[in-house]
Tab-separated table of C-alpha atoms in Angstrom:
chain	number	residue	atom	x	y	z
A	221	MET	CA	-24.079	-3.491	9.183
A	222	HIS	CA	-25.879	-0.425	10.648
A	223	ASP	CA	-28.989	-2.249	11.883
A	224	LEU	CA	-26.667	-4.418	13.781
A	225	VAL	CA	-24.497	-1.956	15.398
A	226	LEU	CA	-27.256	0.415	16.251
A	227	LYS	CA	-29.473	-2.432	17.699
A	228	THR	CA	-26.485	-4.112	19.760
A	229	LEU	CA	-25.633	-0.751	21.508
A	230	GLY	CA	-29.164	0.653	21.670
A	231	ILE	CA	-28.327	3.663	19.818
A	232	GLY	CA	-30.866	3.265	17.213
A	233	ASP	CA	-33.778	3.361	19.885
A	234	LEU	CA	-31.956	6.757	21.135
A	235	LEU	CA	-32.062	8.213	17.631
A	236	ALA	CA	-35.481	7.192	17.253
A	237	TRP	CA	-36.314	8.651	20.456
A	238	LEU	CA	-35.042	11.981	19.378
A	239	GLY	CA	-37.298	11.878	16.542
A	240	VAL	CA	-35.121	11.016	13.670
A	241	PRO	CA	-37.349	9.232	11.063
A	242	ASP	CA	-37.109	6.044	9.632
A	243	GLY	CA	-34.770	5.518	6.418
A	244	SER	CA	-32.744	8.714	7.279
A	245	LEU	CA	-29.229	9.050	6.354
A	246	VAL	CA	-28.402	9.463	9.870
A	247	TYR	CA	-28.558	5.949	10.903
A	248	PRO	CA	-26.032	4.600	8.544
A	249	VAL	CA	-23.679	7.636	9.119
A	250	VAL	CA	-23.801	7.169	13.142
A	251	ALA	CA	-23.145	3.623	12.397
A	252	SER	CA	-20.209	4.278	10.210
A	253	VAL	CA	-18.482	6.218	12.839
A	254	PHE	CA	-17.970	3.108	15.034
A	255	PRO	CA	-14.957	1.875	13.122
A	256	LEU	CA	-13.414	5.184	13.392
A	257	VAL	CA	-13.745	4.822	17.248
A	258	PHE	CA	-12.258	1.564	16.914
A	259	LEU	CA	-9.223	2.818	14.922
A	260	ILE	CA	-8.538	5.365	17.343
A	261	ILE	CA	-8.465	3.001	20.393
A	262	PHE	CA	-6.694	0.560	18.434
A	263	ALA	CA	-3.876	3.017	17.523
A	264	LEU	CA	-3.720	4.478	21.007
A	265	LEU	CA	-3.083	0.698	22.551
A	266	ALA	CA	-0.857	-0.491	19.712
A	267	VAL	CA	1.612	2.382	19.858
A	268	TYR	CA	1.891	1.762	23.648
A	269	ALA	CA	2.074	-2.026	22.718
A	270	GLU	CA	4.603	-1.377	20.263
A	271	ARG	CA	6.786	0.678	22.799
A	272	LYS	CA	6.282	-2.169	25.330
A	273	VAL	CA	7.138	-5.098	22.942
A	274	SER	CA	10.384	-3.235	21.876
A	275	ALA	CA	11.368	-2.537	25.464
A	276	LEU	CA	10.865	-6.071	26.468
A	277	ILE	CA	12.608	-7.363	23.405
A	278	GLN	CA	15.477	-5.132	24.389
A	279	ASN	CA	15.503	-5.929	28.075
A	280	ARG	CA	14.124	-2.389	29.107
A	281	LEU	CA	10.935	-1.239	30.922
A	282	GLY	CA	9.632	1.159	28.234
A	283	PRO	CA	7.187	3.954	29.451
A	284	MET	CA	6.528	3.603	33.087
A	285	GLU	CA	6.022	7.292	34.198
A	286	THR	CA	2.353	8.304	32.624
A	287	GLY	CA	-0.254	6.350	34.691
A	288	PRO	CA	0.181	2.784	35.835
A	289	TRP	CA	2.872	1.189	33.791
A	290	GLY	CA	2.928	3.869	31.438
A	291	LEU	CA	-0.564	3.341	29.921
A	292	PHE	CA	-1.383	6.849	29.384
A	293	GLN	CA	1.613	7.737	27.572
A	294	THR	CA	0.183	7.564	24.214
A	295	THR	CA	-2.842	9.718	25.336
A	296	ALA	CA	-0.201	12.231	26.604
A	297	ASP	CA	1.463	12.113	23.240
A	298	ILE	CA	-1.826	12.967	21.295
A	299	LEU	CA	-2.707	15.901	23.800
A	300	LYS	CA	1.038	17.166	23.136
A	301	LEU	CA	0.393	16.722	19.361
A	302	ILE	CA	-2.715	18.921	19.325
A	303	GLN	CA	-1.059	21.815	20.984
A	304	LYS	CA	2.080	21.478	18.741
A	305	GLU	CA	2.662	24.658	16.296
A	306	ASP	CA	1.790	23.548	12.793
A	307	ILE	CA	4.670	24.339	10.555
A	308	THR	CA	4.496	24.616	6.643
A	309	PRO	CA	7.920	25.279	5.318
A	310	LYS	CA	7.977	28.605	3.121
A	311	ALA	CA	9.511	26.265	0.239
A	312	ALA	CA	6.672	23.951	0.491
A	313	ASP	CA	3.586	23.475	-2.332
A	314	LYS	CA	0.907	24.599	0.300
A	315	ILE	CA	-1.725	22.746	-1.114
A	316	LEU	CA	-0.071	19.501	-1.576
A	317	PHE	CA	1.376	19.743	1.649
A	318	PHE	CA	-2.148	20.136	3.226
A	319	VAL	CA	-3.975	17.724	1.149
A	320	ALA	CA	-1.453	14.651	1.778
A	321	PRO	CA	-2.333	13.730	5.452
A	322	VAL	CA	-6.175	14.214	4.627
A	323	LEU	CA	-5.851	11.830	1.338
A	324	VAL	CA	-3.495	9.107	3.527
A	325	PHE	CA	-6.138	9.036	6.356
A	326	THR	CA	-9.089	8.972	4.224
A	327	GLY	CA	-7.638	6.108	2.047
A	328	THR	CA	-7.087	4.245	5.456
A	329	TYR	CA	-10.474	4.600	6.940
A	330	ALA	CA	-12.313	4.113	3.286
A	331	SER	CA	-10.585	0.490	3.389
A	332	LEU	CA	-12.238	-0.097	6.719
A	333	ALA	CA	-15.413	0.290	4.742
A	334	ALA	CA	-15.091	-3.246	3.371
A	335	PHE	CA	-13.407	-4.959	6.573
A	336	PRO	CA	-15.254	-7.899	7.380
A	337	TRP	CA	-15.904	-7.564	11.167
A	338	SER	CA	-18.258	-10.492	11.303
A	339	SER	CA	-21.203	-12.121	9.342
A	340	GLY	CA	-23.644	-9.523	8.371
A	341	PHE	CA	-21.401	-6.723	10.129
A	342	VAL	CA	-19.557	-5.167	7.151
A	343	GLY	CA	-19.692	-1.520	6.407
A	344	ALA	CA	-20.235	-2.140	2.822
A	345	ASP	CA	-20.730	-5.509	1.831
A	346	LEU	CA	-19.436	-5.127	-1.740
A	347	ASN	CA	-19.524	-7.850	-4.086
A	348	VAL	CA	-15.722	-7.052	-5.133
A	349	GLY	CA	-14.862	-6.539	-1.466
A	350	ILE	CA	-11.154	-7.841	-1.670
A	351	PHE	CA	-10.476	-5.931	-4.868
A	352	TYR	CA	-11.989	-2.722	-3.613
A	353	LEU	CA	-9.551	-3.241	-0.632
A	354	LEU	CA	-6.567	-3.687	-2.689
A	355	ALA	CA	-7.564	-0.665	-4.990
A	356	ILE	CA	-8.400	1.654	-2.121
A	357	SER	CA	-4.885	1.114	-0.327
A	358	SER	CA	-3.299	2.282	-3.140
A	359	LEU	CA	-4.705	5.837	-2.508
A	360	VAL	CA	-2.024	5.976	0.397
A	361	VAL	CA	0.642	5.755	-2.196
A	362	ALA	CA	-0.408	9.113	-3.628
A	363	GLY	CA	-0.658	10.693	-0.494
A	364	LEU	CA	2.757	9.918	0.327
A	365	LEU	CA	4.034	10.968	-3.151
A	366	MET	CA	2.061	14.301	-2.303
A	367	ALA	CA	3.557	14.728	1.124
A	368	GLY	CA	7.098	14.238	-0.312
A	369	TRP	CA	6.728	16.222	-3.321
A	370	GLY	CA	4.812	18.850	-1.361
A	371	SER	CA	7.326	19.250	1.530
A	372	ASN	CA	10.450	20.302	-0.903
A	373	ASN	CA	12.895	18.695	1.228
A	374	LYS	CA	15.418	16.336	0.099
A	375	TRP	CA	14.610	13.653	2.890
A	376	SER	CA	10.955	13.683	2.342
A	377	LEU	CA	11.295	13.454	-1.653
A	378	TYR	CA	13.789	10.464	-1.216
A	379	GLY	CA	11.417	8.870	1.401
A	380	ALA	CA	8.343	9.386	-0.785
A	381	VAL	CA	9.841	8.039	-3.921
A	382	ARG	CA	11.512	4.941	-2.168
A	383	SER	CA	8.226	4.236	-0.560
A	384	THR	CA	6.269	4.681	-3.789
A	385	ALA	CA	8.523	2.354	-5.573
A	386	GLN	CA	8.506	-0.261	-2.696
A	387	ILE	CA	4.491	-0.031	-2.394
A	388	VAL	CA	3.709	-0.443	-5.931
A	389	SER	CA	6.189	-3.194	-6.434
A	390	TYR	CA	4.971	-5.210	-3.558
A	391	GLU	CA	1.600	-4.881	-4.531
A	392	ILE	CA	1.993	-7.476	-7.383
A	393	PRO	CA	3.078	-10.242	-5.290
A	394	ALA	CA	0.302	-9.295	-2.729
A	395	GLY	CA	-2.154	-9.306	-5.338
A	396	LEU	CA	-1.092	-12.441	-6.936
A	397	ALA	CA	-1.111	-14.414	-3.457
A	398	VAL	CA	-4.816	-12.997	-2.901
A	399	LEU	CA	-5.473	-14.174	-6.397
A	400	THR	CA	-4.414	-17.557	-5.399
A	401	ALA	CA	-6.987	-17.795	-2.401
A	402	ILE	CA	-9.599	-16.322	-5.211
A	403	VAL	CA	-8.865	-19.108	-7.505
A	404	THR	CA	-10.145	-21.278	-4.655
A	405	THR	CA	-13.214	-19.234	-3.422
A	406	GLY	CA	-14.269	-18.238	-6.556
A	407	THR	CA	-15.862	-15.120	-5.080
A	408	LEU	CA	-14.470	-11.609	-4.666
A	409	SER	CA	-16.820	-10.676	-1.529
A	410	MET	CA	-15.048	-10.514	1.599
A	411	ASN	CA	-17.887	-12.409	3.553
A	412	GLY	CA	-18.043	-14.852	0.640
A	413	ILE	CA	-14.362	-15.827	0.941
A	414	ILE	CA	-14.771	-16.178	4.656
A	415	ARG	CA	-18.017	-18.410	4.266
A	416	HIS	CA	-16.210	-20.749	1.817
A	417	GLN	CA	-13.660	-21.561	4.645
A	418	GLU	CA	-16.242	-22.775	6.873
A	419	GLY	CA	-15.396	-26.228	8.183
A	420	MET	CA	-11.633	-25.933	7.584
A	421	TRP	CA	-9.210	-25.659	10.401
A	422	PHE	CA	-7.470	-22.213	10.216
A	423	GLY	CA	-9.255	-21.540	6.999
A	424	LEU	CA	-7.455	-21.821	3.585
A	425	LEU	CA	-3.963	-21.951	5.319
A	426	PHE	CA	-3.378	-25.636	5.356
A	427	GLN	CA	-5.629	-26.543	2.486
A	428	SER	CA	-2.804	-26.766	-0.354
A	429	PRO	CA	1.093	-26.172	0.099
A	430	PHE	CA	0.292	-23.758	-2.727
A	431	LEU	CA	-1.942	-21.602	-0.586
A	432	PHE	CA	0.503	-22.005	2.291
A	433	VAL	CA	3.359	-20.542	-0.050
A	434	ALA	CA	0.923	-17.558	-0.930
A	435	PHE	CA	0.111	-16.577	2.528
A	436	ILE	CA	3.671	-16.404	3.339
A	437	ILE	CA	4.141	-14.330	0.357
A	438	TYR	CA	1.099	-11.986	1.341
A	439	LEU	CA	2.698	-11.742	4.639
A	440	ILE	CA	6.087	-10.547	3.528
A	441	ALA	CA	4.229	-8.149	0.858
A	442	SER	CA	1.950	-6.724	3.346
A	443	LEU	CA	5.037	-5.805	5.402
A	444	ALA	CA	6.469	-3.834	2.520
A	445	GLU	CA	3.037	-2.121	1.918
A	446	VAL	CA	2.830	-0.559	5.243
A	447	ASN	CA	6.403	0.285	5.448
A	448	ARG	CA	7.445	-1.827	8.513
A	449	THR	CA	10.871	-3.270	9.013
A	450	PRO	CA	12.405	-4.905	7.525
A	451	PHE	CA	11.029	-2.784	4.825
A	452	ASP	CA	11.086	0.661	6.269
A	453	LEU	CA	13.678	2.114	4.038
A	454	PRO	CA	11.332	5.213	3.457
A	455	GLU	CA	11.463	6.177	7.003
A	456	ALA	CA	15.134	5.133	7.713
A	457	GLU	CA	15.952	7.154	10.556
A	458	SER	CA	19.493	6.595	10.208
A	459	GLU	CA	19.701	7.868	6.794
A	460	LEU	CA	16.492	9.851	5.822
A	461	VAL	CA	15.647	11.570	9.157
A	462	GLY	CA	11.974	10.775	8.955
A	463	GLY	CA	11.141	10.084	5.293
A	464	TYR	CA	8.105	11.485	3.738
A	465	HIS	CA	6.896	13.121	7.084
A	466	THR	CA	10.262	15.011	7.906
A	467	GLU	CA	8.627	18.363	7.467
A	468	TYR	CA	5.355	17.625	9.309
A	469	SER	CA	4.616	18.620	12.864
A	470	GLY	CA	1.459	18.612	15.115
A	471	MET	CA	-1.751	17.048	14.110
A	472	LYS	CA	-0.728	16.533	10.161
A	473	PHE	CA	1.829	14.190	11.691
A	474	ALA	CA	-0.697	12.412	13.923
A	475	MET	CA	-2.681	11.700	10.954
A	476	PHE	CA	0.189	9.951	9.222
A	477	PHE	CA	0.814	8.118	12.197
A	478	LEU	CA	-2.913	7.148	12.923
A	479	ALA	CA	-2.931	6.055	9.192
A	480	GLU	CA	0.017	3.903	9.376
A	481	TYR	CA	-1.244	2.008	12.451
A	482	GLY	CA	-4.610	1.553	10.726
A	483	ASN	CA	-2.938	0.155	7.811
A	484	MET	CA	-1.017	-2.497	9.848
A	485	PHE	CA	-4.422	-3.436	11.445
A	486	ILE	CA	-6.027	-3.734	7.873
A	487	VAL	CA	-3.133	-5.622	6.022
A	488	SER	CA	-3.439	-8.001	8.810
A	489	GLY	CA	-7.213	-8.155	8.955
A	490	ILE	CA	-6.894	-9.091	4.849
A	491	ALA	CA	-4.397	-11.760	5.732
A	492	VAL	CA	-6.806	-13.261	8.312
A	493	ALA	CA	-9.766	-12.911	6.324
A	494	VAL	CA	-8.429	-14.389	3.217
A	495	PHE	CA	-6.277	-17.002	4.462
A	496	MET	CA	-7.152	-17.574	7.956
A	497	GLY	CA	-10.941	-17.860	8.123
A	498	GLY	CA	-11.682	-14.262	9.059
A	499	TRP	CA	-14.387	-14.020	11.738
A	500	LEU	CA	-14.993	-17.932	11.703
A	501	THR	CA	-13.436	-19.844	14.748
A	502	PRO	CA	-10.067	-21.641	14.447
A	503	TRP	CA	-12.030	-24.753	13.861
A	504	GLY	CA	-14.269	-23.456	11.323
A	505	THR	CA	-17.657	-23.011	12.924
A	506	GLU	CA	-19.649	-20.001	12.475
A	507	PRO	CA	-19.724	-18.097	15.726
A	508	SER	CA	-22.354	-15.523	16.932
A	509	VAL	CA	-22.100	-12.062	15.644
A	510	LEU	CA	-20.107	-10.809	18.390
A	511	MET	CA	-18.137	-13.581	18.880
A	512	GLY	CA	-17.231	-13.175	15.260
A	513	VAL	CA	-16.099	-9.662	15.725
A	514	VAL	CA	-13.998	-10.970	18.891
A	515	TRP	CA	-12.326	-13.841	16.617
A	516	MET	CA	-11.794	-11.419	13.666
A	517	ILE	CA	-10.100	-8.676	15.959
A	518	LEU	CA	-7.848	-11.391	18.177
A	519	LYS	CA	-6.589	-12.969	14.887
A	520	SER	CA	-5.647	-9.802	13.362
A	521	LEU	CA	-4.006	-8.569	16.632
A	522	PHE	CA	-2.062	-11.456	16.595
A	523	PHE	CA	-0.671	-10.432	13.079
A	524	VAL	CA	-0.032	-6.808	14.216
A	525	PHE	CA	1.937	-8.250	17.196
A	526	PHE	CA	3.831	-10.448	14.550
A	527	GLN	CA	4.742	-7.170	12.793
A	528	MET	CA	6.241	-5.600	15.936
A	529	TRP	CA	8.057	-8.658	16.693
A	530	LEU	CA	9.658	-8.531	13.310
A	531	ARG	CA	10.391	-4.863	13.784
A	532	TRP	CA	12.756	-5.418	16.687
A	533	THR	CA	14.192	-8.503	15.324
A	534	LEU	CA	15.170	-7.943	11.797
A	535	PRO	CA	17.579	-5.570	10.378
A	536	ARG	CA	16.695	-3.282	7.316
A	537	PHE	CA	17.035	-4.357	3.695
A	538	ARG	CA	19.093	-2.215	1.349
A	539	VAL	CA	17.103	-0.881	-1.844
A	540	ASP	CA	18.718	-3.318	-4.259
A	541	GLN	CA	17.801	-6.095	-2.030
A	542	LEU	CA	14.346	-5.088	-1.553
A	543	MET	CA	13.716	-4.906	-5.518
A	544	TYR	CA	15.483	-8.162	-6.046
A	545	LEU	CA	13.289	-9.748	-3.190
A	546	CYS	CA	10.102	-8.591	-4.891
A	547	TRP	CA	10.649	-8.925	-8.767
A	548	LYS	CA	13.100	-11.970	-8.877
A	549	VAL	CA	12.154	-14.122	-5.820
A	550	LEU	CA	8.287	-13.267	-4.817
A	551	ILE	CA	6.879	-12.574	-8.092
A	552	PRO	CA	8.002	-15.729	-9.816
A	553	ILE	CA	6.845	-17.887	-6.782
A	554	ALA	CA	3.613	-15.785	-6.579
A	555	PHE	CA	3.094	-16.922	-10.408
A	556	ALA	CA	3.903	-20.696	-9.978
A	557	CYS	CA	1.508	-20.741	-6.742
A	558	LEU	CA	-1.444	-19.244	-8.928
A	559	ILE	CA	-0.962	-21.796	-11.672
A	560	GLY	CA	-0.460	-24.642	-9.352
A	561	GLN	CA	-3.584	-23.946	-7.101
A	562	ALA	CA	-5.713	-23.125	-10.551
A	563	ALA	CA	-4.589	-26.827	-11.669
A	564	VAL	CA	-5.295	-28.061	-8.327
A	565	GLU	CA	-8.915	-26.792	-8.372
A	566	VAL	CA	-9.741	-27.808	-11.986
A	567	TYR	CA	-7.853	-31.421	-11.850
A	568	LEU	CA	-8.153	-32.685	-8.432
B	166	MET	CA	-34.704	1.043	9.026
B	167	GLU	CA	-34.683	0.605	5.302
B	168	ASN	CA	-33.107	3.244	3.000
B	169	GLN	CA	-32.150	3.638	-0.545
B	170	ILE	CA	-28.418	3.709	-0.385
B	171	THR	CA	-26.317	1.079	-2.416
B	172	GLN	CA	-23.142	-0.445	-0.864
B	173	PHE	CA	-21.079	1.677	-2.661
B	174	GLY	CA	-23.072	4.599	-0.911
B	175	TYR	CA	-21.637	3.398	2.445
B	176	VAL	CA	-18.154	3.557	0.898
B	177	LEU	CA	-18.797	7.126	0.110
B	178	ILE	CA	-20.064	7.521	3.706
B	179	PHE	CA	-16.924	6.206	5.371
B	180	MET	CA	-14.791	8.557	2.910
B	181	VAL	CA	-16.793	11.510	4.221
B	182	ILE	CA	-16.212	10.501	7.644
B	183	GLY	CA	-12.543	10.324	7.329
B	184	VAL	CA	-12.357	13.577	5.615
B	185	SER	CA	-14.378	15.069	8.353
B	186	PHE	CA	-12.377	13.313	11.085
B	187	VAL	CA	-9.155	15.091	9.926
B	188	GLY	CA	-11.103	18.284	9.410
B	189	ILE	CA	-12.124	18.175	13.034
B	190	GLY	CA	-8.643	17.209	14.225
B	191	PHE	CA	-6.903	20.175	12.303
B	192	LEU	CA	-9.671	22.319	13.699
B	193	THR	CA	-9.335	21.323	17.347
B	194	SER	CA	-5.340	21.962	17.001
B	195	TRP	CA	-5.784	25.173	15.181
B	196	LEU	CA	-7.785	26.326	18.276
B	197	LEU	CA	-5.352	25.067	20.739
B	198	ARG	CA	-1.872	25.630	19.054
B	199	PRO	CA	0.332	28.556	18.961
B	200	ASP	CA	1.234	30.438	15.740
B	201	ARG	CA	4.339	32.148	15.931
B	202	PRO	CA	6.274	31.699	12.643
B	203	ASN	CA	9.776	33.072	11.726
B	204	ASP	CA	11.879	32.766	8.886
B	205	GLU	CA	14.473	30.171	10.725
B	206	LYS	CA	11.528	27.860	11.740
B	207	LEU	CA	9.900	27.837	8.274
B	208	SER	CA	12.938	27.218	6.395
B	209	SER	CA	13.447	23.405	4.973
B	210	TYR	CA	15.082	20.878	7.297
B	211	GLU	CA	18.495	20.146	6.379
B	212	CYS	CA	19.785	18.753	9.553
B	213	GLY	CA	20.735	22.384	10.819
B	214	GLU	CA	22.717	23.437	7.564
B	215	GLU	CA	21.819	26.229	5.269
B	216	VAL	CA	19.299	25.030	2.647
B	217	VAL	CA	21.089	24.195	-0.691
B	218	GLY	CA	18.858	24.950	-3.614
B	219	SER	CA	15.520	23.186	-4.382
B	220	SER	CA	14.776	19.674	-3.635
B	221	TRP	CA	12.674	19.205	-6.944
B	222	VAL	CA	15.395	17.998	-9.128
B	223	GLN	CA	15.864	15.178	-11.757
B	224	PHE	CA	15.521	11.703	-9.986
B	225	ASN	CA	17.073	8.315	-10.444
B	226	ILE	CA	15.476	6.836	-13.531
B	227	ARG	CA	15.193	3.381	-12.182
B	228	PHE	CA	12.215	4.622	-10.168
B	229	TYR	CA	10.505	5.531	-13.314
B	230	VAL	CA	11.244	2.232	-14.593
B	231	VAL	CA	9.791	0.297	-11.931
B	232	ALA	CA	6.636	2.420	-11.968
B	233	LEU	CA	6.150	1.529	-15.583
B	234	ILE	CA	6.570	-2.128	-15.098
B	235	PHE	CA	4.366	-1.886	-12.170
B	236	ILE	CA	1.561	-0.319	-14.421
B	237	LEU	CA	1.859	-3.324	-16.936
B	238	PHE	CA	1.613	-5.982	-14.221
B	239	ASP	CA	-0.983	-4.596	-12.234
B	240	VAL	CA	-3.384	-4.079	-15.369
B	241	GLU	CA	-2.663	-7.792	-15.993
B	242	VAL	CA	-3.465	-8.905	-12.376
B	243	VAL	CA	-6.690	-6.922	-12.659
B	244	PHE	CA	-7.707	-8.746	-15.744
B	245	LEU	CA	-6.882	-12.141	-13.809
B	246	PHE	CA	-9.541	-11.303	-10.944
B	247	PRO	CA	-12.540	-11.834	-13.003
B	248	TRP	CA	-10.808	-14.921	-14.720
B	249	ALA	CA	-10.078	-16.455	-11.180
B	250	THR	CA	-13.724	-16.282	-9.987
B	251	VAL	CA	-15.287	-18.187	-13.062
B	252	PHE	CA	-12.604	-20.294	-14.665
B	253	LYS	CA	-13.737	-23.635	-12.816
B	254	GLU	CA	-16.977	-23.604	-14.606
B	255	PHE	CA	-15.127	-24.017	-17.964
B	256	GLY	CA	-12.797	-26.879	-16.499
B	257	THR	CA	-9.602	-27.459	-19.016
B	258	TYR	CA	-10.439	-25.006	-21.513
B	259	GLY	CA	-10.863	-22.133	-18.511
B	260	PHE	CA	-7.540	-23.492	-17.187
B	261	LEU	CA	-5.711	-23.424	-20.361
B	262	THR	CA	-6.837	-19.496	-21.454
B	263	GLY	CA	-5.696	-18.568	-18.111
B	264	LEU	CA	-2.336	-20.172	-18.747
B	265	PHE	CA	-2.003	-18.724	-22.074
B	266	PHE	CA	-2.653	-15.171	-20.605
B	267	LEU	CA	-0.099	-15.864	-18.030
B	268	GLY	CA	2.194	-17.385	-20.118
B	269	VAL	CA	2.478	-14.119	-22.323
B	270	LEU	CA	3.011	-12.149	-19.018
B	271	ILE	CA	5.758	-14.465	-18.069
B	272	VAL	CA	7.466	-14.225	-21.213
B	273	GLY	CA	7.458	-10.379	-21.004
B	274	MET	CA	8.854	-10.540	-17.471
B	275	LEU	CA	11.527	-12.997	-18.609
B	276	TYR	CA	12.477	-10.204	-21.277
B	277	GLU	CA	12.511	-7.491	-18.780
B	278	TRP	CA	14.748	-9.729	-16.643
B	279	ARG	CA	17.158	-10.640	-19.505
B	280	LYS	CA	17.284	-6.867	-20.498
B	281	GLY	CA	18.449	-5.989	-16.880
B	282	ASP	CA	15.389	-3.760	-16.302
B	283	LEU	CA	14.802	-5.619	-12.961
B	284	GLU	CA	18.753	-4.832	-11.790
B	285	TRP	CA	19.100	-2.142	-9.358
B	286	VAL	CA	22.082	0.034	-9.572
B	287	ARG	CA	24.509	-1.360	-6.978
B	288	PRO	CA	27.783	0.399	-5.820
B	289	HIS	CA	30.705	-1.512	-7.295
B	290	PRO	CA	33.083	-1.977	-4.405
B	291	VAL	CA	36.674	-0.870	-5.140
B	292	ILE	CA	39.098	-3.202	-3.177
B	293	PRO	CA	42.555	-1.271	-2.762
B	294	SER	CA	45.332	-3.257	-4.250
B	295	LEU	CA	48.980	-2.451	-5.568
B	296	GLU	CA	50.359	-2.876	-8.992
B	297	PRO	CA	53.693	-4.668	-9.214
B	298	LYS	CA	55.149	-1.306	-10.587
B	299	GLN	CA	53.791	0.370	-7.392
B	300	ILE	CA	55.466	-2.312	-5.182
B	301	LYS	CA	58.554	-1.921	-7.026
B	302	ALA	CA	58.601	1.886	-6.495
B	303	ARG	CA	57.985	1.473	-3.007
B	304	GLN	CA	60.850	-0.956	-2.577
B	305	LEU	CA	62.888	1.579	-4.498
B	306	ARG	CA	62.033	4.284	-2.085
B	307	GLU	CA	62.689	2.245	0.980
B	308	GLU	CA	66.072	1.318	-0.101
B	309	LYS	CA	67.013	5.077	-1.066
B	310	PRO	CA	68.689	5.729	2.411
B	311	VAL	CA	70.829	2.779	2.035
B	312	THR	CA	72.072	3.999	-1.482
B	313	GLU	CA	72.710	7.707	-0.541
B	314	PRO	CA	76.236	8.383	-0.763
B	315	ASP	CA	78.045	8.222	2.839
B	316	PRO	CA	79.512	11.562	3.775
B	317	ALA	CA	82.656	9.570	5.298
B	318	ALA	CA	83.407	7.671	2.140
B	319	ALA	CA	83.393	10.748	-0.152
B	320	GLU	CA	86.370	12.545	1.950
């Protein structure tokens, strides 16, 4: 990936001109910073978009004061958060309290490493790409549990434990749904999965009814994994104040927020890559490298918008309903899809 | 621009960048922010009330059961990933072995379902109702003023 980024933007030439030798570690490091830049810009715009979407759905205007149409509202928020006093409660476990936001953000950013932006434009083109993505996103769970336990606050602990139970439960239907697609593609590499979908309208989605159901299951499970409504029990404002980040302020809180929006993008990206053809055009041809990035981001943004839309449309689940939906509805259906798709692959 | 980094080396680079970004963020805010702690500010948040005890207490056992079931299922799903990539080469044999493996998993799940480990504790609604005895008592109470001796009749 680093070759492409550096060549496209001319930064490689700049570094070479500065006297950085060929094969130096500097090139990949500089290239790997680009997803971070994207993530920050995305989070800034996504928070703004979320406010505007919620406002329009509720027939309000949303932020209008900071800049034209309130465009700089999120930037102002970030500036405010940087200046905020950092409070570590006396009762807290200082080390866990500090490590939690670092772990949560690093887990999110490490998942971007295997994110398929375009053909030959993947941070690390692992042969176990999708498996790595599912695994590394679990790092967030450890971070949330640390935050909840480290805060030594009742709301935080409740939020963290609920969130852990929810995320680990919904990881199983999500994994099985992805597995249904793997059965068809026969590879775990992200680019391999996407290349398999060449020539298909909207990728694997409409190839068989099992894959379509698996896609819906993944969509529901991914909502639960990023703690979005209707599965936002861990942060239920009306009963838990703020959930696991009740005690966090300033920059640490900002990191949780950044990771949350990053995860929204990543789960959408996985859904797009596995079921909707990733960086391929919707009619299944291979675009140029740059257009591939555009398609990938556009498709992912559609699902990010879908998540926002749901948030302001649906009410929140109750804990027992949440567990019922996961263990007694989604997992059996996901098993049926997996077996059905495997039978289709072998016998049809 | 050839170098000796493997693909997992890039993953490591991403992790290092992630940690450094958080570090830089904290450092910037440390340089800019005020730092004036006091006892009230550093107490745990409990909606403005005085803090009652520690929150490191025993927790609902259901959450641990869910965690245990999750570990079993997740390990099984992990084993299915390599199967899913190659089973087509073995045709019916590959399909049936996968089916057998899944079958064991599904039997385990049915067992948990039957045992009630997948049930979440639900509040049992208490619907207020009146027993026939209570209804009678109420009627007696209401009739009481009528049965009271009339002072005029006693004279």
